[in-house]
Amino acid sequence: MAGKLYIVPTPVGNLEDMSVRAVNVLKSVDAVLAEDTRTSGVLMKHFGIATPMHSHHKFNEHDALPAVMAQLEGGKTLALISDAGTPAISDPGFLLVRECRRQGIEVETLPGPTAFVPALVNSGLPCERFCFEGFLPQKKGRASKLAALCDEQRTMIFYESPMRLLKTLQQFAETFGADREASVSREISKVHNTTHNGTLQELVDYFTLNQPRGEIVIVVAGKEPEATVKVDKYAKFKNKFKIEDSE
């Protein structure tokens, strides 16, 4: 009988965000696949989890796949965790889940922490429709990716490192317009968690003077639909000339 793979989210900051169910799953499985066993070792020790861990990260996930699948096909139950948040969201996990689905191995993903959801809600920008872009290409393909997002009307979410934040905000201002609303959240769920809101130009000005630290989530408003723009222009025209609509 085939085994089962659990995808287990772990805290992005505060260890109290770890669910009771996540702890119980990590205690019950035969082994835990961890992005970094040293980082996850702190989490495991904190919750008294003694389950064996094996490295499973972006540099070895292709090579490790056959051995992991052999364990699952042999009846083992495994859990996959990343350093923080939900595996496969800008972290290793997709390849393993896809192969499990192809081979008929059961996969169960637990609900839990991920950095972009609180950043999106904190931004005050529309949440009903959004697109998650993760990390943009650092060099090749970056310009074309930004160009493709020029007409995106949904709220856009990006991950970025503190070293590249200012440059990215400047590129966003050039691409989307300096007056486009946005927010920058850092250190989600940690002691120094902060969110800065404003136009892209205001954020450029702020982070030019204030060097950021920690994990970064950028949320950018989508492009206004043309119909909305026309209505707004008409409203301004009516107000200027005090025109009233006929009933």
Short mmCIF file of C-alpha atoms in Angstrom, two decimals:
data_model
loop_
_atom_site.label_atom_id
_atom_site.label_comp_id
_atom_site.label_asym_id
_atom_site.label_seq_id
_atom_site.Cartn_x
_atom_site.Cartn_y
_atom_site.Cartn_z
CA MET A 1 0.00 0.00 0.00
CA ALA A 2 1.34 3.41 -1.01
CA GLY A 3 2.21 6.00 1.60
CA LYS A 4 1.17 9.63 1.83
CA LEU A 5 2.80 13.04 1.50
CA TYR A 6 1.83 15.89 3.81
CA ILE A 7 2.61 19.49 2.87
CA VAL A 8 3.03 21.29 6.19
CA PRO A 9 3.22 25.11 6.46
CA THR A 10 5.52 26.48 9.17
CA PRO A 11 5.57 29.94 10.79
CA VAL A 12 6.96 32.84 8.76
CA GLY A 13 7.85 34.63 11.98
CA ASN A 14 6.17 33.99 15.31
CA LEU A 15 6.42 30.33 16.38
CA GLU A 16 2.98 30.64 17.96
CA ASP A 17 1.55 30.63 14.43
CA MET A 18 2.31 26.89 14.23
CA SER A 19 -0.94 24.91 14.33
CA VAL A 20 -1.55 22.00 16.68
CA ARG A 21 -2.37 19.82 13.69
CA ALA A 22 0.93 20.70 11.97
CA VAL A 23 2.85 19.66 15.09
CA ASN A 24 0.92 16.39 15.32
CA VAL A 25 1.53 15.55 11.65
CA LEU A 26 5.27 16.20 11.98
CA LYS A 27 5.37 13.92 15.01
CA SER A 28 3.43 11.12 13.31
CA VAL A 29 5.14 10.79 9.92
CA ASP A 30 8.09 8.49 9.22
CA ALA A 31 10.35 11.33 8.09
CA VAL A 32 10.36 15.07 7.42
CA LEU A 33 11.78 16.57 4.22
CA ALA A 34 13.19 19.98 5.17
CA GLU A 35 14.53 22.83 3.04
CA ASP A 36 17.26 23.42 5.63
CA THR A 37 17.57 20.91 8.46
CA ARG A 38 19.46 23.43 10.61
CA THR A 39 16.70 26.03 10.36
CA SER A 40 13.94 23.46 10.82
CA GLY A 41 15.87 21.91 13.69
CA VAL A 42 15.06 24.97 15.81
CA LEU A 43 11.35 24.52 15.08
CA MET A 44 11.43 20.77 15.72
CA LYS A 45 13.25 21.21 19.03
CA HIS A 46 10.85 23.95 20.16
CA PHE A 47 7.84 21.66 19.68
CA GLY A 48 9.52 18.49 20.89
CA ILE A 49 9.43 16.76 17.50
CA ALA A 50 11.98 13.95 17.18
CA THR A 51 11.06 12.73 13.69
CA PRO A 52 14.11 12.17 11.42
CA MET A 53 14.77 14.94 8.90
CA HIS A 54 16.27 14.81 5.40
CA SER A 55 17.35 17.73 3.20
CA HIS A 56 15.04 18.58 0.31
CA HIS A 57 15.87 21.92 -1.31
CA LYS A 58 16.03 23.53 -4.74
CA PHE A 59 19.58 22.30 -5.33
CA ASN A 60 18.85 18.61 -4.77
CA GLU A 61 15.11 18.16 -5.35
CA HIS A 62 15.58 16.74 -8.87
CA ASP A 63 18.20 14.21 -7.78
CA ALA A 64 16.36 13.30 -4.58
CA LEU A 65 13.00 12.74 -6.28
CA PRO A 66 13.45 9.03 -7.17
CA ALA A 67 14.49 8.09 -3.62
CA VAL A 68 11.63 10.06 -2.08
CA MET A 69 9.12 8.49 -4.44
CA ALA A 70 10.47 5.03 -3.63
CA GLN A 71 9.80 5.66 0.06
CA LEU A 72 6.26 6.82 -0.62
CA GLU A 73 5.55 3.92 -2.96
CA GLY A 74 6.88 1.60 -0.28
CA GLY A 75 4.26 2.80 2.20
CA LYS A 76 6.15 5.53 4.07
CA THR A 77 4.39 8.71 5.22
CA LEU A 78 6.45 11.86 4.69
CA ALA A 79 6.01 15.55 5.47
CA LEU A 80 7.51 18.38 3.42
CA ILE A 81 8.36 21.68 5.11
CA SER A 82 10.21 24.80 3.98
CA ASP A 83 12.21 27.25 6.08
CA ALA A 84 9.07 29.35 6.54
CA GLY A 85 5.55 29.45 5.14
CA THR A 86 3.85 27.00 2.80
CA PRO A 87 6.08 24.74 0.66
CA ALA A 88 5.89 25.20 -3.14
CA ILE A 89 5.04 28.91 -2.77
CA SER A 90 8.38 30.35 -3.97
CA ASP A 91 9.96 27.33 -2.25
CA PRO A 92 10.67 23.70 -3.23
CA GLY A 93 7.68 21.38 -3.42
CA PHE A 94 6.04 21.62 -6.83
CA LEU A 95 8.12 18.87 -8.45
CA LEU A 96 7.41 16.41 -5.65
CA VAL A 97 3.69 17.13 -5.51
CA ARG A 98 3.39 16.83 -9.30
CA GLU A 99 5.17 13.47 -9.31
CA CYS A 100 2.99 12.19 -6.47
CA ARG A 101 -0.13 13.13 -8.43
CA ARG A 102 1.22 11.39 -11.51
CA GLN A 103 1.97 8.22 -9.56
CA GLY A 104 -1.27 8.18 -7.61
CA ILE A 105 0.33 8.98 -4.24
CA GLU A 106 -2.02 10.81 -1.88
CA VAL A 107 -1.04 14.39 -1.07
CA GLU A 108 -2.61 16.45 1.68
CA THR A 109 -1.75 20.11 2.17
CA LEU A 110 -2.44 21.61 5.57
CA PRO A 111 -3.70 25.19 5.74
CA GLY A 112 -1.32 27.56 7.41
CA PRO A 113 1.07 30.51 7.27
CA THR A 114 2.23 32.20 4.09
CA ALA A 115 3.68 35.71 3.94
CA PHE A 116 1.74 37.21 1.06
CA VAL A 117 -1.78 36.84 2.54
CA PRO A 118 -1.28 39.13 5.57
CA ALA A 119 0.73 41.55 3.38
CA LEU A 120 -2.15 41.72 0.89
CA VAL A 121 -4.75 42.35 3.58
CA ASN A 122 -2.54 44.89 5.38
CA SER A 123 -2.04 46.83 2.14
CA GLY A 124 -5.61 48.11 2.04
CA LEU A 125 -5.65 47.40 -1.71
CA PRO A 126 -8.44 45.33 -3.34
CA CYS A 127 -8.22 41.69 -2.20
CA GLU A 128 -11.05 40.07 -4.16
CA ARG A 129 -8.90 39.58 -7.26
CA PHE A 130 -5.11 39.42 -7.20
CA CYS A 131 -2.14 37.73 -8.86
CA PHE A 132 0.87 36.37 -7.03
CA GLU A 133 4.09 36.91 -9.00
CA GLY A 134 6.62 35.84 -6.36
CA PHE A 135 10.22 36.79 -7.15
CA LEU A 136 10.76 38.54 -10.48
CA PRO A 137 13.64 37.36 -12.67
CA GLN A 138 16.77 39.15 -11.50
CA LYS A 139 18.16 39.80 -14.98
CA LYS A 140 17.07 37.90 -18.09
CA GLY A 141 13.34 38.20 -18.66
CA ARG A 142 12.76 40.87 -16.01
CA ALA A 143 11.93 43.71 -18.44
CA SER A 144 9.58 41.56 -20.51
CA LYS A 145 7.84 40.32 -17.36
CA LEU A 146 7.24 43.86 -16.16
CA ALA A 147 6.00 44.89 -19.60
CA ALA A 148 3.54 42.00 -19.56
CA LEU A 149 2.14 43.27 -16.25
CA CYS A 150 1.56 46.85 -17.46
CA ASP A 151 -2.14 46.27 -18.15
CA GLU A 152 -2.78 43.91 -15.22
CA GLN A 153 -5.93 45.11 -13.45
CA ARG A 154 -5.68 42.78 -10.46
CA THR A 155 -3.70 43.65 -7.35
CA MET A 156 -0.16 42.32 -7.83
CA ILE A 157 1.99 40.68 -5.15
CA PHE A 158 5.76 40.29 -5.30
CA TYR A 159 8.49 38.92 -3.04
CA GLU A 160 11.77 40.79 -2.93
CA SER A 161 15.04 40.87 -1.02
CA PRO A 162 15.93 44.00 0.98
CA MET A 163 19.03 44.53 -1.18
CA ARG A 164 16.96 44.82 -4.37
CA LEU A 165 13.87 46.55 -2.95
CA LEU A 166 14.75 50.13 -3.90
CA LYS A 167 15.74 49.22 -7.46
CA THR A 168 12.55 47.19 -7.87
CA LEU A 169 10.36 50.04 -6.59
CA GLN A 170 12.07 52.41 -9.03
CA GLN A 171 11.39 50.00 -11.90
CA PHE A 172 7.78 49.65 -10.79
CA ALA A 173 7.39 53.44 -10.77
CA GLU A 174 8.79 53.64 -14.30
CA THR A 175 6.62 50.77 -15.54
CA PHE A 176 3.32 51.27 -13.71
CA GLY A 177 3.50 55.01 -13.03
CA ALA A 178 4.91 56.88 -10.06
CA ASP A 179 1.43 57.62 -8.69
CA ARG A 180 0.34 53.94 -8.55
CA GLU A 181 -0.67 52.92 -5.01
CA ALA A 182 1.43 50.23 -3.34
CA SER A 183 2.62 48.89 -0.01
CA VAL A 184 5.78 47.28 1.32
CA SER A 185 5.51 44.80 4.20
CA ARG A 186 8.57 43.42 5.94
CA GLU A 187 9.21 40.82 8.63
CA ILE A 188 5.64 39.47 8.56
CA SER A 189 4.62 38.07 11.99
CA LYS A 190 7.98 39.00 13.54
CA VAL A 191 8.81 41.54 16.23
CA HIS A 192 9.75 44.29 13.74
CA ASN A 193 6.82 43.69 11.36
CA THR A 194 6.02 46.92 9.47
CA THR A 195 3.93 47.97 6.49
CA HIS A 196 4.49 51.20 4.55
CA ASN A 197 1.74 52.45 2.21
CA GLY A 198 1.81 55.16 -0.43
CA THR A 199 2.41 55.78 -4.09
CA LEU A 200 5.36 54.05 -5.70
CA GLN A 201 7.22 57.38 -5.75
CA GLU A 202 6.55 57.93 -2.05
CA LEU A 203 7.87 54.45 -1.29
CA VAL A 204 10.96 55.10 -3.43
CA ASP A 205 11.57 58.30 -1.47
CA TYR A 206 11.10 56.56 1.87
CA PHE A 207 13.37 53.59 1.18
CA THR A 208 16.02 55.83 -0.36
CA LEU A 209 16.44 57.26 3.15
CA ASN A 210 15.61 54.12 5.13
CA GLN A 211 17.50 50.95 4.27
CA PRO A 212 15.15 47.97 4.62
CA ARG A 213 15.95 44.70 6.36
CA GLY A 214 14.27 41.32 6.49
CA GLU A 215 11.89 39.49 4.16
CA ILE A 216 9.91 41.81 1.87
CA VAL A 217 6.45 41.59 0.29
CA ILE A 218 5.43 44.29 -2.21
CA VAL A 219 1.76 44.77 -3.07
CA VAL A 220 0.92 46.98 -6.08
CA ALA A 221 -2.51 48.19 -7.16
CA GLY A 222 -3.70 46.99 -10.53
CA LYS A 223 -4.31 49.29 -13.47
CA GLU A 224 -7.65 51.08 -13.37
CA PRO A 225 -10.09 49.76 -15.98
CA GLU A 226 -10.67 52.22 -18.82
CA ALA A 227 -14.38 52.49 -17.98
CA THR A 228 -13.56 53.60 -14.46
CA VAL A 229 -11.09 56.18 -15.74
CA LYS A 230 -13.73 57.64 -18.08
CA VAL A 231 -16.32 57.83 -15.31
CA ASP A 232 -13.85 59.57 -13.02
CA LYS A 233 -12.98 62.11 -15.73
CA TYR A 234 -16.68 62.76 -16.36
CA ALA A 235 -17.28 63.23 -12.66
CA LYS A 236 -14.51 65.83 -12.48
CA PHE A 237 -15.96 67.58 -15.57
CA LYS A 238 -19.43 67.70 -13.98
CA ASN A 239 -18.11 69.07 -10.73
CA LYS A 240 -16.04 71.72 -12.47
CA PHE A 241 -18.95 73.07 -14.52
CA LYS A 242 -21.69 72.14 -12.00
CA ILE A 243 -23.56 69.96 -14.48
CA GLU A 244 -26.42 67.83 -13.17
CA ASP A 245 -27.52 64.58 -14.83
CA SER A 246 -31.07 64.62 -16.19
CA GLU A 247 -33.45 62.10 -14.64
#
